[in-house]
Amino acid sequence: MNTSALIRPAWTPATIALMVIGFMVFWPLGFAMLAYIIWGDRLEGFKRDVNRATDGIFAGCRRGSDKAARWGHGSARTGNVAFDDWREKELERLAEERRKLDEMLTEFDDYARELRRAKDQDEFDRFMANRNKSTAPAKSGPSTGTAPTKRGKGSNLLDD
């Protein structure tokens, strides 16, 4: 996402001013701007999901219109059989390319998600290692290499 944009989903002076102006002009505009500030960074994924869903819906409509055109219904045929055959092959090739690109996008999204997960795991492991180092109790006695001091009778009340 472009972080240098003037109006981006973040608490910038410009977005706060637009939100205040929106509330003053017409209160739903203020709420819309507030929603954009809070949840605007999720819009890109939402748009992608909506586009995929509508592409699937309208692809079915296109297939239906292509079938109707083959049987002489609709205006998809030009009357030139050679051109119509060539156009149909090109459309099929483009549809196959689109499927490949969609598969590659899905694979890349999975790869990027896994990279983010691995990075987060690495940062968490580093944090836990640093935390364990700083909270580890200091060891004393034989394990540190110093000999314990001999105490006389009565030096410790629990020894009696």
PDB file of C-alpha atoms in Angstrom:
ATOM      1  CA  MET A   1       0.000   0.000   0.000  1.00  0.00           C
ATOM      2  CA  ASN A   2       1.239   3.487  -0.767  1.00  0.00           C
ATOM      3  CA  THR A   3       2.160   5.045   2.586  1.00  0.00           C
ATOM      4  CA  SER A   4       2.856   8.482   1.138  1.00  0.00           C
ATOM      5  CA  ALA A   5      -0.736   9.127   0.055  1.00  0.00           C
ATOM      6  CA  LEU A   6      -2.451  12.090   1.697  1.00  0.00           C
ATOM      7  CA  ILE A   7      -5.653  10.187   2.441  1.00  0.00           C
ATOM      8  CA  ARG A   8      -4.832   6.707   3.625  1.00  0.00           C
ATOM      9  CA  PRO A   9      -6.463   4.518   6.267  1.00  0.00           C
ATOM     10  CA  ALA A  10      -4.546   5.928   9.235  1.00  0.00           C
ATOM     11  CA  TRP A  11      -4.877   8.655  11.852  1.00  0.00           C
ATOM     12  CA  THR A  12      -3.327  11.480   9.835  1.00  0.00           C
ATOM     13  CA  PRO A  13      -4.264  15.143  10.158  1.00  0.00           C
ATOM     14  CA  ALA A  14      -5.962  15.026   6.757  1.00  0.00           C
ATOM     15  CA  THR A  15      -8.161  12.028   7.613  1.00  0.00           C
ATOM     16  CA  ILE A  16      -9.074  13.452  11.014  1.00  0.00           C
ATOM     17  CA  ALA A  17     -10.024  16.771   9.395  1.00  0.00           C
ATOM     18  CA  LEU A  18     -12.136  14.975   6.767  1.00  0.00           C
ATOM     19  CA  MET A  19     -13.849  12.965   9.487  1.00  0.00           C
ATOM     20  CA  VAL A  20     -14.688  16.102  11.496  1.00  0.00           C
ATOM     21  CA  ILE A  21     -15.936  17.909   8.380  1.00  0.00           C
ATOM     22  CA  GLY A  22     -17.967  14.833   7.478  1.00  0.00           C
ATOM     23  CA  PHE A  23     -19.656  14.853  10.888  1.00  0.00           C
ATOM     24  CA  MET A  24     -20.392  18.570  10.555  1.00  0.00           C
ATOM     25  CA  VAL A  25     -21.836  18.323   7.027  1.00  0.00           C
ATOM     26  CA  PHE A  26     -23.755  15.039   7.256  1.00  0.00           C
ATOM     27  CA  TRP A  27     -23.154  12.622  10.128  1.00  0.00           C
ATOM     28  CA  PRO A  28     -23.069   9.393   8.010  1.00  0.00           C
ATOM     29  CA  LEU A  29     -20.099  10.866   6.100  1.00  0.00           C
ATOM     30  CA  GLY A  30     -18.235  11.230   9.382  1.00  0.00           C
ATOM     31  CA  PHE A  31     -18.973   7.627  10.287  1.00  0.00           C
ATOM     32  CA  ALA A  32     -17.901   6.507   6.809  1.00  0.00           C
ATOM     33  CA  MET A  33     -14.581   8.315   7.218  1.00  0.00           C
ATOM     34  CA  LEU A  34     -14.125   6.842  10.698  1.00  0.00           C
ATOM     35  CA  ALA A  35     -14.767   3.354   9.287  1.00  0.00           C
ATOM     36  CA  TYR A  36     -12.242   4.018   6.511  1.00  0.00           C
ATOM     37  CA  ILE A  37      -9.621   5.117   9.037  1.00  0.00           C
ATOM     38  CA  ILE A  38     -10.156   2.052  11.209  1.00  0.00           C
ATOM     39  CA  TRP A  39     -10.791  -0.679   8.623  1.00  0.00           C
ATOM     40  CA  GLY A  40      -9.514   0.845   5.371  1.00  0.00           C
ATOM     41  CA  ASP A  41      -6.384  -1.295   5.248  1.00  0.00           C
ATOM     42  CA  ARG A  42      -8.625  -4.348   4.784  1.00  0.00           C
ATOM     43  CA  LEU A  43     -10.337  -2.904   1.703  1.00  0.00           C
ATOM     44  CA  GLU A  44      -7.747  -4.255  -0.741  1.00  0.00           C
ATOM     45  CA  GLY A  45      -8.396  -7.872   0.215  1.00  0.00           C
ATOM     46  CA  PHE A  46     -12.141  -7.233   0.297  1.00  0.00           C
ATOM     47  CA  LYS A  47     -12.069  -5.749  -3.228  1.00  0.00           C
ATOM     48  CA  ARG A  48     -10.051  -8.716  -4.496  1.00  0.00           C
ATOM     49  CA  ASP A  49     -12.533 -11.191  -2.970  1.00  0.00           C
ATOM     50  CA  VAL A  50     -15.537  -9.329  -4.401  1.00  0.00           C
ATOM     51  CA  ASN A  51     -13.907  -9.185  -7.848  1.00  0.00           C
ATOM     52  CA  ARG A  52     -13.239 -12.924  -7.786  1.00  0.00           C
ATOM     53  CA  ALA A  53     -16.807 -13.669  -6.750  1.00  0.00           C
ATOM     54  CA  THR A  54     -18.332 -11.435  -9.417  1.00  0.00           C
ATOM     55  CA  ASP A  55     -15.952 -12.815 -12.038  1.00  0.00           C
ATOM     56  CA  GLY A  56     -17.234 -16.287 -11.207  1.00  0.00           C
ATOM     57  CA  ILE A  57     -20.849 -15.186 -11.423  1.00  0.00           C
ATOM     58  CA  PHE A  58     -20.448 -13.337 -14.705  1.00  0.00           C
ATOM     59  CA  ALA A  59     -18.259 -16.078 -16.187  1.00  0.00           C
ATOM     60  CA  GLY A  60     -21.305 -18.343 -15.960  1.00  0.00           C
ATOM     61  CA  CYS A  61     -23.373 -15.719 -17.775  1.00  0.00           C
ATOM     62  CA  ARG A  62     -20.725 -15.445 -20.504  1.00  0.00           C
ATOM     63  CA  ARG A  63     -20.655 -19.210 -20.939  1.00  0.00           C
ATOM     64  CA  GLY A  64     -24.429 -19.218 -21.273  1.00  0.00           C
ATOM     65  CA  SER A  65     -24.363 -16.451 -23.870  1.00  0.00           C
ATOM     66  CA  ASP A  66     -21.611 -18.255 -25.808  1.00  0.00           C
ATOM     67  CA  LYS A  67     -23.759 -21.393 -25.946  1.00  0.00           C
ATOM     68  CA  ALA A  68     -26.712 -19.354 -27.138  1.00  0.00           C
ATOM     69  CA  ALA A  69     -24.545 -17.720 -29.798  1.00  0.00           C
ATOM     70  CA  ARG A  70     -23.384 -21.104 -31.061  1.00  0.00           C
ATOM     71  CA  TRP A  71     -26.989 -22.136 -31.647  1.00  0.00           C
ATOM     72  CA  GLY A  72     -27.833 -18.973 -33.508  1.00  0.00           C
ATOM     73  CA  HIS A  73     -29.275 -17.053 -30.558  1.00  0.00           C
ATOM     74  CA  GLY A  74     -27.776 -13.743 -29.512  1.00  0.00           C
ATOM     75  CA  SER A  75     -25.466 -11.351 -31.301  1.00  0.00           C
ATOM     76  CA  ALA A  76     -22.086 -12.980 -30.611  1.00  0.00           C
ATOM     77  CA  ARG A  77     -21.719 -14.265 -34.188  1.00  0.00           C
ATOM     78  CA  THR A  78     -20.501 -11.884 -36.872  1.00  0.00           C
ATOM     79  CA  GLY A  79     -21.414 -14.020 -39.846  1.00  0.00           C
ATOM     80  CA  ASN A  80     -17.776 -14.675 -40.777  1.00  0.00           C
ATOM     81  CA  VAL A  81     -17.149 -18.278 -39.727  1.00  0.00           C
ATOM     82  CA  ALA A  82     -13.344 -18.003 -39.886  1.00  0.00           C
ATOM     83  CA  PHE A  83     -13.333 -14.878 -37.721  1.00  0.00           C
ATOM     84  CA  ASP A  84     -15.808 -16.377 -35.260  1.00  0.00           C
ATOM     85  CA  ASP A  85     -13.712 -19.543 -34.910  1.00  0.00           C
ATOM     86  CA  TRP A  86     -10.524 -17.520 -34.434  1.00  0.00           C
ATOM     87  CA  ARG A  87     -12.229 -15.282 -31.858  1.00  0.00           C
ATOM     88  CA  GLU A  88     -13.566 -18.270 -29.955  1.00  0.00           C
ATOM     89  CA  LYS A  89     -10.086 -19.858 -29.803  1.00  0.00           C
ATOM     90  CA  GLU A  90      -8.557 -16.571 -28.647  1.00  0.00           C
ATOM     91  CA  LEU A  91     -11.178 -16.178 -25.945  1.00  0.00           C
ATOM     92  CA  GLU A  92     -10.514 -19.719 -24.741  1.00  0.00           C
ATOM     93  CA  ARG A  93      -6.757 -19.015 -24.720  1.00  0.00           C
ATOM     94  CA  LEU A  94      -7.313 -15.812 -22.754  1.00  0.00           C
ATOM     95  CA  ALA A  95      -9.566 -17.635 -20.292  1.00  0.00           C
ATOM     96  CA  GLU A  96      -6.828 -20.238 -19.776  1.00  0.00           C
ATOM     97  CA  GLU A  97      -4.265 -17.456 -19.236  1.00  0.00           C
ATOM     98  CA  ARG A  98      -6.626 -15.870 -16.708  1.00  0.00           C
ATOM     99  CA  ARG A  99      -6.950 -19.166 -14.842  1.00  0.00           C
ATOM    100  CA  LYS A 100      -3.148 -19.517 -14.762  1.00  0.00           C
ATOM    101  CA  LEU A 101      -2.738 -15.960 -13.475  1.00  0.00           C
ATOM    102  CA  ASP A 102      -5.368 -16.541 -10.798  1.00  0.00           C
ATOM    103  CA  GLU A 103      -3.580 -19.734  -9.714  1.00  0.00           C
ATOM    104  CA  MET A 104      -0.256 -17.877  -9.598  1.00  0.00           C
ATOM    105  CA  LEU A 105      -1.847 -15.098  -7.523  1.00  0.00           C
ATOM    106  CA  THR A 106      -3.239 -17.648  -5.085  1.00  0.00           C
ATOM    107  CA  GLU A 107       0.149 -19.369  -4.830  1.00  0.00           C
ATOM    108  CA  PHE A 108       1.890 -16.040  -4.237  1.00  0.00           C
ATOM    109  CA  ASP A 109      -0.645 -15.039  -1.576  1.00  0.00           C
ATOM    110  CA  ASP A 110      -0.031 -18.364   0.192  1.00  0.00           C
ATOM    111  CA  TYR A 111       3.735 -17.880  -0.106  1.00  0.00           C
ATOM    112  CA  ALA A 112       3.581 -14.322   1.257  1.00  0.00           C
ATOM    113  CA  ARG A 113       1.323 -15.457   4.118  1.00  0.00           C
ATOM    114  CA  GLU A 114       3.801 -18.221   4.983  1.00  0.00           C
ATOM    115  CA  LEU A 115       6.708 -15.744   4.887  1.00  0.00           C
ATOM    116  CA  ARG A 116       4.861 -13.420   7.259  1.00  0.00           C
ATOM    117  CA  ARG A 117       4.102 -16.346   9.556  1.00  0.00           C
ATOM    118  CA  ALA A 118       7.744 -17.474   9.517  1.00  0.00           C
ATOM    119  CA  LYS A 119       8.941 -13.918  10.218  1.00  0.00           C
ATOM    120  CA  ASP A 120       6.487 -13.571  13.079  1.00  0.00           C
ATOM    121  CA  GLN A 121       7.582 -16.935  14.481  1.00  0.00           C
ATOM    122  CA  ASP A 122      11.242 -15.908  14.253  1.00  0.00           C
ATOM    123  CA  GLU A 123      10.554 -12.617  16.040  1.00  0.00           C
ATOM    124  CA  PHE A 124       8.573 -14.427  18.727  1.00  0.00           C
ATOM    125  CA  ASP A 125      11.336 -17.008  19.234  1.00  0.00           C
ATOM    126  CA  ARG A 126      13.908 -14.204  19.515  1.00  0.00           C
ATOM    127  CA  PHE A 127      11.724 -12.388  22.047  1.00  0.00           C
ATOM    128  CA  MET A 128      11.257 -15.529  24.145  1.00  0.00           C
ATOM    129  CA  ALA A 129      15.011 -16.266  24.075  1.00  0.00           C
ATOM    130  CA  ASN A 130      15.817 -12.708  25.213  1.00  0.00           C
ATOM    131  CA  ARG A 131      13.111 -12.868  27.859  1.00  0.00           C
ATOM    132  CA  ASN A 132      14.380 -16.177  29.186  1.00  0.00           C
ATOM    133  CA  LYS A 133      17.926 -14.806  29.359  1.00  0.00           C
ATOM    134  CA  SER A 134      16.886 -11.767  31.354  1.00  0.00           C
ATOM    135  CA  THR A 135      14.628 -13.666  33.782  1.00  0.00           C
ATOM    136  CA  ALA A 136      16.890 -16.699  34.355  1.00  0.00           C
ATOM    137  CA  PRO A 137      17.759 -16.998  38.096  1.00  0.00           C
ATOM    138  CA  ALA A 138      21.419 -16.670  39.039  1.00  0.00           C
ATOM    139  CA  LYS A 139      22.802 -20.062  40.038  1.00  0.00           C
ATOM    140  CA  SER A 140      24.991 -20.444  43.116  1.00  0.00           C
ATOM    141  CA  GLY A 141      26.781 -23.259  44.833  1.00  0.00           C
ATOM    142  CA  PRO A 142      28.647 -26.158  43.252  1.00  0.00           C
ATOM    143  CA  SER A 143      27.340 -25.494  39.755  1.00  0.00           C
ATOM    144  CA  THR A 144      29.065 -22.080  39.620  1.00  0.00           C
ATOM    145  CA  GLY A 145      32.434 -23.509  40.533  1.00  0.00           C
ATOM    146  CA  THR A 146      32.701 -21.878  43.966  1.00  0.00           C
ATOM    147  CA  ALA A 147      32.853 -24.023  47.037  1.00  0.00           C
ATOM    148  CA  PRO A 148      30.053 -23.547  49.528  1.00  0.00           C
ATOM    149  CA  THR A 149      31.087 -21.934  52.747  1.00  0.00           C
ATOM    150  CA  LYS A 150      30.967 -24.076  55.857  1.00  0.00           C
ATOM    151  CA  ARG A 151      28.715 -22.656  58.481  1.00  0.00           C
ATOM    152  CA  GLY A 152      28.948 -23.273  62.123  1.00  0.00           C
ATOM    153  CA  LYS A 153      26.235 -24.627  64.333  1.00  0.00           C
ATOM    154  CA  GLY A 154      23.539 -22.098  64.874  1.00  0.00           C
ATOM    155  CA  SER A 155      24.375 -19.969  61.842  1.00  0.00           C
ATOM    156  CA  ASN A 156      21.098 -20.938  60.267  1.00  0.00           C
ATOM    157  CA  LEU A 157      18.029 -21.352  62.409  1.00  0.00           C
ATOM    158  CA  LEU A 158      16.630 -24.107  60.196  1.00  0.00           C
ATOM    159  CA  ASP A 159      19.767 -26.246  60.588  1.00  0.00           C
ATOM    160  CA  ASP A 160      19.211 -26.699  64.367  1.00  0.00           C
TER     161      ASP A 160
END
